[in-house]
mmCIF file of C-alpha atoms and ligand atoms in Angstrom:
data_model
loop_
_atom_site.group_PDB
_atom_site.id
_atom_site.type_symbol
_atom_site.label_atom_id
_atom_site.label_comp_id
_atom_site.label_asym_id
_atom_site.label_seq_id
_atom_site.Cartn_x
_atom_site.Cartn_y
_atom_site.Cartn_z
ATOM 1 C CA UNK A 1 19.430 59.431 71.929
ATOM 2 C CA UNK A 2 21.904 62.220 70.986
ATOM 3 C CA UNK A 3 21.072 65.848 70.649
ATOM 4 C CA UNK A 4 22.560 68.205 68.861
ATOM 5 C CA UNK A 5 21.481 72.298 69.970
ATOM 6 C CA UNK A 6 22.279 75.262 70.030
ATOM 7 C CA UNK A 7 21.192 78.934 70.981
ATOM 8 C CA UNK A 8 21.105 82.373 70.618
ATOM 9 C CA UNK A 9 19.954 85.836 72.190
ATOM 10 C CA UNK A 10 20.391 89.309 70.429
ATOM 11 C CA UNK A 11 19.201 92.377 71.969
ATOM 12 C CA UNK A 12 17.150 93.476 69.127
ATOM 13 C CA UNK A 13 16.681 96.696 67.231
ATOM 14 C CA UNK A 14 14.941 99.070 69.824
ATOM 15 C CA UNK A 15 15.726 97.905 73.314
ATOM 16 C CA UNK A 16 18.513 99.096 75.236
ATOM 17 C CA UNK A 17 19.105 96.065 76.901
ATOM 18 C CA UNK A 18 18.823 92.278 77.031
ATOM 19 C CA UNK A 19 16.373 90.633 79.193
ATOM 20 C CA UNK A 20 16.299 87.495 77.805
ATOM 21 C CA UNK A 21 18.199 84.569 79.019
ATOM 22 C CA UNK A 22 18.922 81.041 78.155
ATOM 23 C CA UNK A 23 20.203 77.583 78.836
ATOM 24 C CA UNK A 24 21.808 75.012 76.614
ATOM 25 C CA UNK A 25 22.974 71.642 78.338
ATOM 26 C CA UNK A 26 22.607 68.862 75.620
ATOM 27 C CA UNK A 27 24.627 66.456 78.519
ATOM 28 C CA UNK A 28 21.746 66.961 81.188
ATOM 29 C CA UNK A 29 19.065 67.339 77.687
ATOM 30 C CA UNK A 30 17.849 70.732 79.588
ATOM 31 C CA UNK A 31 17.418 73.474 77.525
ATOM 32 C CA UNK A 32 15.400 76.927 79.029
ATOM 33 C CA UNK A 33 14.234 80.469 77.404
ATOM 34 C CA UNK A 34 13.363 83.026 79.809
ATOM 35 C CA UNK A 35 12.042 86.707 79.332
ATOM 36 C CA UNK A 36 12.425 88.853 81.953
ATOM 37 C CA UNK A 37 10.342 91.975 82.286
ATOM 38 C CA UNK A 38 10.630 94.901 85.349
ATOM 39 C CA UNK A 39 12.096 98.663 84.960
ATOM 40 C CA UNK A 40 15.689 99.707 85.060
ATOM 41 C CA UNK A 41 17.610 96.112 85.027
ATOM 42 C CA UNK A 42 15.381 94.101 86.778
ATOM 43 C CA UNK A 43 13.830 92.165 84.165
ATOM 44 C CA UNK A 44 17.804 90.707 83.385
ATOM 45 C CA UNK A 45 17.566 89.635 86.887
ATOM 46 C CA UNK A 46 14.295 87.892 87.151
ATOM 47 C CA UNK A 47 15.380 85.606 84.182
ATOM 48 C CA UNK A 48 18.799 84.846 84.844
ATOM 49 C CA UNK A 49 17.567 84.069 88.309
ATOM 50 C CA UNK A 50 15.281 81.446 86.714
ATOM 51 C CA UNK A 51 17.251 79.855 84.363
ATOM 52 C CA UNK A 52 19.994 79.908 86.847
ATOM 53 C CA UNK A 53 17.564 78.495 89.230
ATOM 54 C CA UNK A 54 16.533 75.916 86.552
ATOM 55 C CA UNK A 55 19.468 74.341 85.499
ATOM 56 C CA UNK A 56 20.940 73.907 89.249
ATOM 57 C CA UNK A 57 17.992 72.171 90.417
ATOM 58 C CA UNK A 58 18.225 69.622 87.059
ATOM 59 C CA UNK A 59 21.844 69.226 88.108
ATOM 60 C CA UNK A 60 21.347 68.357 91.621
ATOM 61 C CA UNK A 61 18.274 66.328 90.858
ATOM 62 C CA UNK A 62 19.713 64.382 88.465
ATOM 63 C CA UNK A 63 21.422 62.633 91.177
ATOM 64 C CA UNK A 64 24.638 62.510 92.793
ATOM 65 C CA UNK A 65 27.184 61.799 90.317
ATOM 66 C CA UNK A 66 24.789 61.968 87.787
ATOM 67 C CA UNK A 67 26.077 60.180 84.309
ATOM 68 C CA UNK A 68 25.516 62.061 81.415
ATOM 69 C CA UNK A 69 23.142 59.779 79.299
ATOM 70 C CA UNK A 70 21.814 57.878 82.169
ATOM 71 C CA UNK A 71 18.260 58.087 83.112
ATOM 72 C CA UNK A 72 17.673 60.859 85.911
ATOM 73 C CA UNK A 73 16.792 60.109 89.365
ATOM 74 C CA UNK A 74 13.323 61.371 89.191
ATOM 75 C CA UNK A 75 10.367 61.775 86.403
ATOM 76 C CA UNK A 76 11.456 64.241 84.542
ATOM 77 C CA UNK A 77 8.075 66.289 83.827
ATOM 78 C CA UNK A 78 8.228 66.464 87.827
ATOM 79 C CA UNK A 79 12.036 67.276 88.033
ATOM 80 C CA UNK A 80 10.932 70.206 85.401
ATOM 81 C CA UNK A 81 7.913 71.287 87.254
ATOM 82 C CA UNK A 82 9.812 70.961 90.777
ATOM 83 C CA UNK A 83 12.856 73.440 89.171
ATOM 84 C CA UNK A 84 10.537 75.864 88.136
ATOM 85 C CA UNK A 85 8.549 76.226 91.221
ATOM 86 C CA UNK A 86 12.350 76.691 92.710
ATOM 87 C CA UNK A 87 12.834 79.510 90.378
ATOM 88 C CA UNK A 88 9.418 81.350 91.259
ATOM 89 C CA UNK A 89 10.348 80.991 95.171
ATOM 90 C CA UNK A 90 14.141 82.288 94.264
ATOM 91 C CA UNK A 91 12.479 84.944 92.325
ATOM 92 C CA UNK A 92 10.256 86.028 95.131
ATOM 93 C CA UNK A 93 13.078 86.066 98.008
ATOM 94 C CA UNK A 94 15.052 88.350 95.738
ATOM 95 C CA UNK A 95 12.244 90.650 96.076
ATOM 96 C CA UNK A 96 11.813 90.164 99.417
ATOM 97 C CA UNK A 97 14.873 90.756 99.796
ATOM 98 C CA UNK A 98 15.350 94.251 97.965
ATOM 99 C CA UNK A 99 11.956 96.473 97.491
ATOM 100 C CA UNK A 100 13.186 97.839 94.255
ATOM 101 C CA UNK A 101 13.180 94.933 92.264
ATOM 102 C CA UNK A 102 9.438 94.956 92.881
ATOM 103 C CA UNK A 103 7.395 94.411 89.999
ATOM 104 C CA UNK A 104 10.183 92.187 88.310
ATOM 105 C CA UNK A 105 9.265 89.264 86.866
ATOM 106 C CA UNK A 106 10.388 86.536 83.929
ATOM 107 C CA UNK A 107 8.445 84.025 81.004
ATOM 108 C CA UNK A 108 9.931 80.424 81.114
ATOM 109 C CA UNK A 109 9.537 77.641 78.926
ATOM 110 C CA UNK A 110 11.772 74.293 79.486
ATOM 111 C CA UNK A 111 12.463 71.011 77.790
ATOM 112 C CA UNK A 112 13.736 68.128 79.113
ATOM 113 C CA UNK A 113 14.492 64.884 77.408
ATOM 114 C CA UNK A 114 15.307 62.168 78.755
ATOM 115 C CA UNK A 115 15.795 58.269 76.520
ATOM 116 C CA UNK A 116 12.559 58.669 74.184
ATOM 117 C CA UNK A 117 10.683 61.010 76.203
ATOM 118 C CA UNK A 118 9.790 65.248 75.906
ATOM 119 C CA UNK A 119 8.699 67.175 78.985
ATOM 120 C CA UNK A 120 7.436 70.790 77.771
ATOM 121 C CA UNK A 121 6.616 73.191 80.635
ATOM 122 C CA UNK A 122 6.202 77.094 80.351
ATOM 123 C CA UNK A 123 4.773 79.811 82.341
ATOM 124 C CA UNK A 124 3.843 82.991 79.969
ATOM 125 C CA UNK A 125 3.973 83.930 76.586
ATOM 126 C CA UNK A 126 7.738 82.001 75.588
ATOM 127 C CA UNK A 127 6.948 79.232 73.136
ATOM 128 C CA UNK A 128 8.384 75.805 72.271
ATOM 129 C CA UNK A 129 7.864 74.830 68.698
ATOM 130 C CA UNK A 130 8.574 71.090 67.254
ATOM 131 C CA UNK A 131 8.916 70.295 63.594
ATOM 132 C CA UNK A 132 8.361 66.449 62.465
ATOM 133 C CA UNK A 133 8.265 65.396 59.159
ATOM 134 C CA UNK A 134 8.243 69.090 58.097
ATOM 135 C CA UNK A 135 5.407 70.475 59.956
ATOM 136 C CA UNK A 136 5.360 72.813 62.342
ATOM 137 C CA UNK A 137 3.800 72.320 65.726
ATOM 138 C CA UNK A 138 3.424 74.965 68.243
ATOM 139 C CA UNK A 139 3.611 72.893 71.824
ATOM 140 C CA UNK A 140 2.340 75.606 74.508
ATOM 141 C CA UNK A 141 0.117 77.966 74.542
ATOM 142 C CA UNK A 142 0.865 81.781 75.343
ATOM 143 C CA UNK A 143 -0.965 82.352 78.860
ATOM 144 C CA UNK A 144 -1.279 86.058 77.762
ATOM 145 C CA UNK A 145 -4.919 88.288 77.910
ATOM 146 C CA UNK A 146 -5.288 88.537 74.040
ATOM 147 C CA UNK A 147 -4.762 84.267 73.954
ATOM 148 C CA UNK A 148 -7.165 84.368 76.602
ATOM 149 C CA UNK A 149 -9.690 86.412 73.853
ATOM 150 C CA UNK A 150 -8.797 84.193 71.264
ATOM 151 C CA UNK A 151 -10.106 80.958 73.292
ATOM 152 C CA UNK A 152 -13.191 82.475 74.003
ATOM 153 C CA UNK A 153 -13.845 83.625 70.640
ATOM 154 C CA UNK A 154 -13.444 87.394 71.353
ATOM 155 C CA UNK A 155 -10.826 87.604 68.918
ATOM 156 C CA UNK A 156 -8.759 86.026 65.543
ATOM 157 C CA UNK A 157 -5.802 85.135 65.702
ATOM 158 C CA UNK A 158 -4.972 88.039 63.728
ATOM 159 C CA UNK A 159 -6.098 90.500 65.728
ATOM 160 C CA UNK A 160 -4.554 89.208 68.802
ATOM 161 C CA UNK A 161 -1.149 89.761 67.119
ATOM 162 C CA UNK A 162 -1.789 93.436 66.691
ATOM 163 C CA UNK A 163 -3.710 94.211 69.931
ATOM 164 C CA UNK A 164 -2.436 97.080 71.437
ATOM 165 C CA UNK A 165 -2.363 94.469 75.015
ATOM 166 C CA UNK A 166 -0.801 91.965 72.984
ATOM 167 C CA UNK A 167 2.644 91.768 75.902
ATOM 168 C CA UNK A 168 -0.008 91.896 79.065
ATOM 169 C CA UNK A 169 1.200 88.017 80.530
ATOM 170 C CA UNK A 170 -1.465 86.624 82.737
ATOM 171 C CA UNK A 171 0.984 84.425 84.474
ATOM 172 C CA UNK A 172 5.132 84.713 85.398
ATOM 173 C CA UNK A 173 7.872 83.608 87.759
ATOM 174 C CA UNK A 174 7.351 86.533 90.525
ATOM 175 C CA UNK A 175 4.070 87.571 90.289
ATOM 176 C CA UNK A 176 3.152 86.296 93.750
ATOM 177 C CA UNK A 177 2.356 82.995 95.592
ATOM 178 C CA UNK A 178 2.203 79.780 93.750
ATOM 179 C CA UNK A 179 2.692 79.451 89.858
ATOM 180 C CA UNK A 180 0.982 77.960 87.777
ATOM 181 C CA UNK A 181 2.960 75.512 85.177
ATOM 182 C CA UNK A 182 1.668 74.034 82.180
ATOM 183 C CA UNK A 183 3.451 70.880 81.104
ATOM 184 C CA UNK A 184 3.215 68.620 78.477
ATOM 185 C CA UNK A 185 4.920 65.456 77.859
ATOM 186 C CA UNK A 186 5.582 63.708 74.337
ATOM 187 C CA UNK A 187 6.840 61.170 72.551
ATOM 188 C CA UNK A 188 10.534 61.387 71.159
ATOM 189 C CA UNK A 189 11.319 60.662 67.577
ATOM 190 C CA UNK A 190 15.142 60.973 65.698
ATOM 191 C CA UNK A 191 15.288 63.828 63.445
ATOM 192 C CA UNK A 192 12.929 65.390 64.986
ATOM 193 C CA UNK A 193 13.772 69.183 65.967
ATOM 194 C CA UNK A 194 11.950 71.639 69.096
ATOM 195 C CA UNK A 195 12.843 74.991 69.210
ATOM 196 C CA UNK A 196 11.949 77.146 72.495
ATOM 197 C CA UNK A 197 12.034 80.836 71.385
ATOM 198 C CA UNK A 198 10.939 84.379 73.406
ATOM 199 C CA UNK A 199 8.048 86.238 71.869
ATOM 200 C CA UNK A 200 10.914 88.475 70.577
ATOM 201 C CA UNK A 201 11.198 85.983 67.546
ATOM 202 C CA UNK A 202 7.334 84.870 67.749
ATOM 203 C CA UNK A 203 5.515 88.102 67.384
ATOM 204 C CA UNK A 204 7.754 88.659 64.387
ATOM 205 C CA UNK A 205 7.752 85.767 61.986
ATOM 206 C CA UNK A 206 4.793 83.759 61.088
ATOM 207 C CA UNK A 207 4.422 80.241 61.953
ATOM 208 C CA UNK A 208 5.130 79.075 58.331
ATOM 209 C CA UNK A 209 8.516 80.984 58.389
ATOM 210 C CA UNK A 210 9.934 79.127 61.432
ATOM 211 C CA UNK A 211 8.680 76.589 59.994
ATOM 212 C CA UNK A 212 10.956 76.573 56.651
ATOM 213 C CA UNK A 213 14.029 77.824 58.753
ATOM 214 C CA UNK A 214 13.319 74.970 61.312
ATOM 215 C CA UNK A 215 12.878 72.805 58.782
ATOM 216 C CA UNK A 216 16.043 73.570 56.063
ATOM 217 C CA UNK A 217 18.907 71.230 56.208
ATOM 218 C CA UNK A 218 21.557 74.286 57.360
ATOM 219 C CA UNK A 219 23.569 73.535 60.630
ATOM 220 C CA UNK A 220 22.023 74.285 63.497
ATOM 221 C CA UNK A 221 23.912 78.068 64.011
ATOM 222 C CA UNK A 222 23.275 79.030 60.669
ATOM 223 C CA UNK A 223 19.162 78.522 61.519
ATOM 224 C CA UNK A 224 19.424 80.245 64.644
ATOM 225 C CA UNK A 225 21.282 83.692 63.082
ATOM 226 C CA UNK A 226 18.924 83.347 60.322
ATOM 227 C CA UNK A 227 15.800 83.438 62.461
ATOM 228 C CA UNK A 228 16.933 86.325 64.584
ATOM 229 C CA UNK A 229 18.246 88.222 61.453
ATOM 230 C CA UNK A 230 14.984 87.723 60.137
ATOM 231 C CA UNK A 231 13.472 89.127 63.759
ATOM 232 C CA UNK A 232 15.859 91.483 63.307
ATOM 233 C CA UNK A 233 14.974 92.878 59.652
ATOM 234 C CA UNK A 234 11.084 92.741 60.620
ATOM 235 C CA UNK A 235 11.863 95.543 62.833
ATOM 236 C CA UNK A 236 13.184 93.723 66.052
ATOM 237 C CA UNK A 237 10.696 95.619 68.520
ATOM 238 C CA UNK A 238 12.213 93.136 71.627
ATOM 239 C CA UNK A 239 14.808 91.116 72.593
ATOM 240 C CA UNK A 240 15.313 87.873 70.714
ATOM 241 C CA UNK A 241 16.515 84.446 71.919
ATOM 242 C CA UNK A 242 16.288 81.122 70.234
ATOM 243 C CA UNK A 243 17.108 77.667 71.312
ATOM 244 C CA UNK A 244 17.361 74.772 68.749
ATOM 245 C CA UNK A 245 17.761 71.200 69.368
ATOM 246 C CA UNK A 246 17.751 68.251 67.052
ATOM 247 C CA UNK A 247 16.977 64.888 68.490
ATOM 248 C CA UNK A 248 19.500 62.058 66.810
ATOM 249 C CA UNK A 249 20.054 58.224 67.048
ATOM 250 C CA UNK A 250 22.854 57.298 69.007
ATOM 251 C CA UNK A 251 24.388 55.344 66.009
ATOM 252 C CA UNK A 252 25.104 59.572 64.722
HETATM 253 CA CA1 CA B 301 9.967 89.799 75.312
#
């Protein structure tokens, strides 16, 4: 299996600062979006604390020496899941450790492949997408109050996009105690592409737009500018980060 991927974050129209932040490793297949959110600068901290976080522990658990390509020491939907909790607890301490950074907090969503296998685990409202075969498929959930409404039947799908609670996260790295991670594992196929986005790019394009960028036949760049121009020209109300990576046969 070889990957090709690539990513990008833009700070948007109206914010004054970035608080997304990202990982692309296509040798260890991890690839990470995180959101941060806090006052002053503290939501730039909680994320690059988790995808720092992140990516160390997939390093170190991958083994000593660990040979790009090989299969990793451990599962990898439990390497995943093990790196996050790491990246709650690092959170945390850094709060412990400094009272202002109270109230700071990130979004996470991580992929891992490893030889014909997809672990998906996210925490908040940033989203992994796949497209196969030309459709779109969303692969998480948000865990936000107005998806919460939208479950139970309170409210369309619609309406949760323009709810004036819309950003309110019911869970993130740093809230307190133990996280909860949603995880999903799935089967690999070539030519296949996932793309792991904040809700900086989600609340402004429909699904059926990432779905024809996602889809085109453009290098991999080109589709990430494209989807945060088109963030961008919708307004870009928050920061926007894309991550794209395209699953191919080794024989590429
Ligand atoms: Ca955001």
């Amino acid at each position: 299996m070889r990957l090709r991927a690539c990513g990008l974050s833009d700070r948007g129209r109206s914010r004054e600062r970035n608080e997304d932040s990202f990982v692309v490793d296509p040798e260890h297949r991890l690839f990470v979006v995180a959101d941060g959110m806090g006052g002053h600068r503290h939501g730039e901290v909680a994320s690059r604390i988790a995808v720092e976080t992140i990516h160390r522990f997939i390093l170190e658990g991958a083994g000593d020496g660990a040979v790009p390509g090989e299969p990793l020491a451990a599962p990898e939907s439990w390497l995943l899941r093990a790196a996050i909790r790491s990246a709650n607890e690092r959170v945390l301490g850094a709060i412990r450790q400094d009272g202002s950074l109270l109230g700071m907090g990130t979004t996470v969503v991580g992929l891992l492949l490893d030889d014909g296998r997809a672990t998906v685990a996210h925490v908040g409202d940033s989203r992994a997408y796949r497209v196969r075969d030309g459709q779109l498929e969303r692969l998480t959930r948000d865990h936000t109050w107005v998806n919460e409404q939208v479950v139970a039947g309170h409210l369309s799908e619609e309406q949760a996009r323009h709810h004036p609670l819309k950003n309110v996260v019911t869970r993130a790295l740093g809230a307190g105690g133990e996280v909860s991670i949603e995880t999903r594992e799935l089967r690999v196929r070539v030519g296949e592409r996932y793309l792991l986005c904040s809700d900086g790019l989600s609340a402004m394009l429909a699904d059926d737009e990432i779905c024809r960028e996602l889809g085109s036949d453009r290098p991999l760049d080109d589709i990430c500018r494209r989807l945060v121009e088109a963030a961008n020209a919708r307004g870009g109300i928050d920061n926007i980060t894309v991550v794209i990576v395209e699953v191919g046969s080794n024989g590429e």
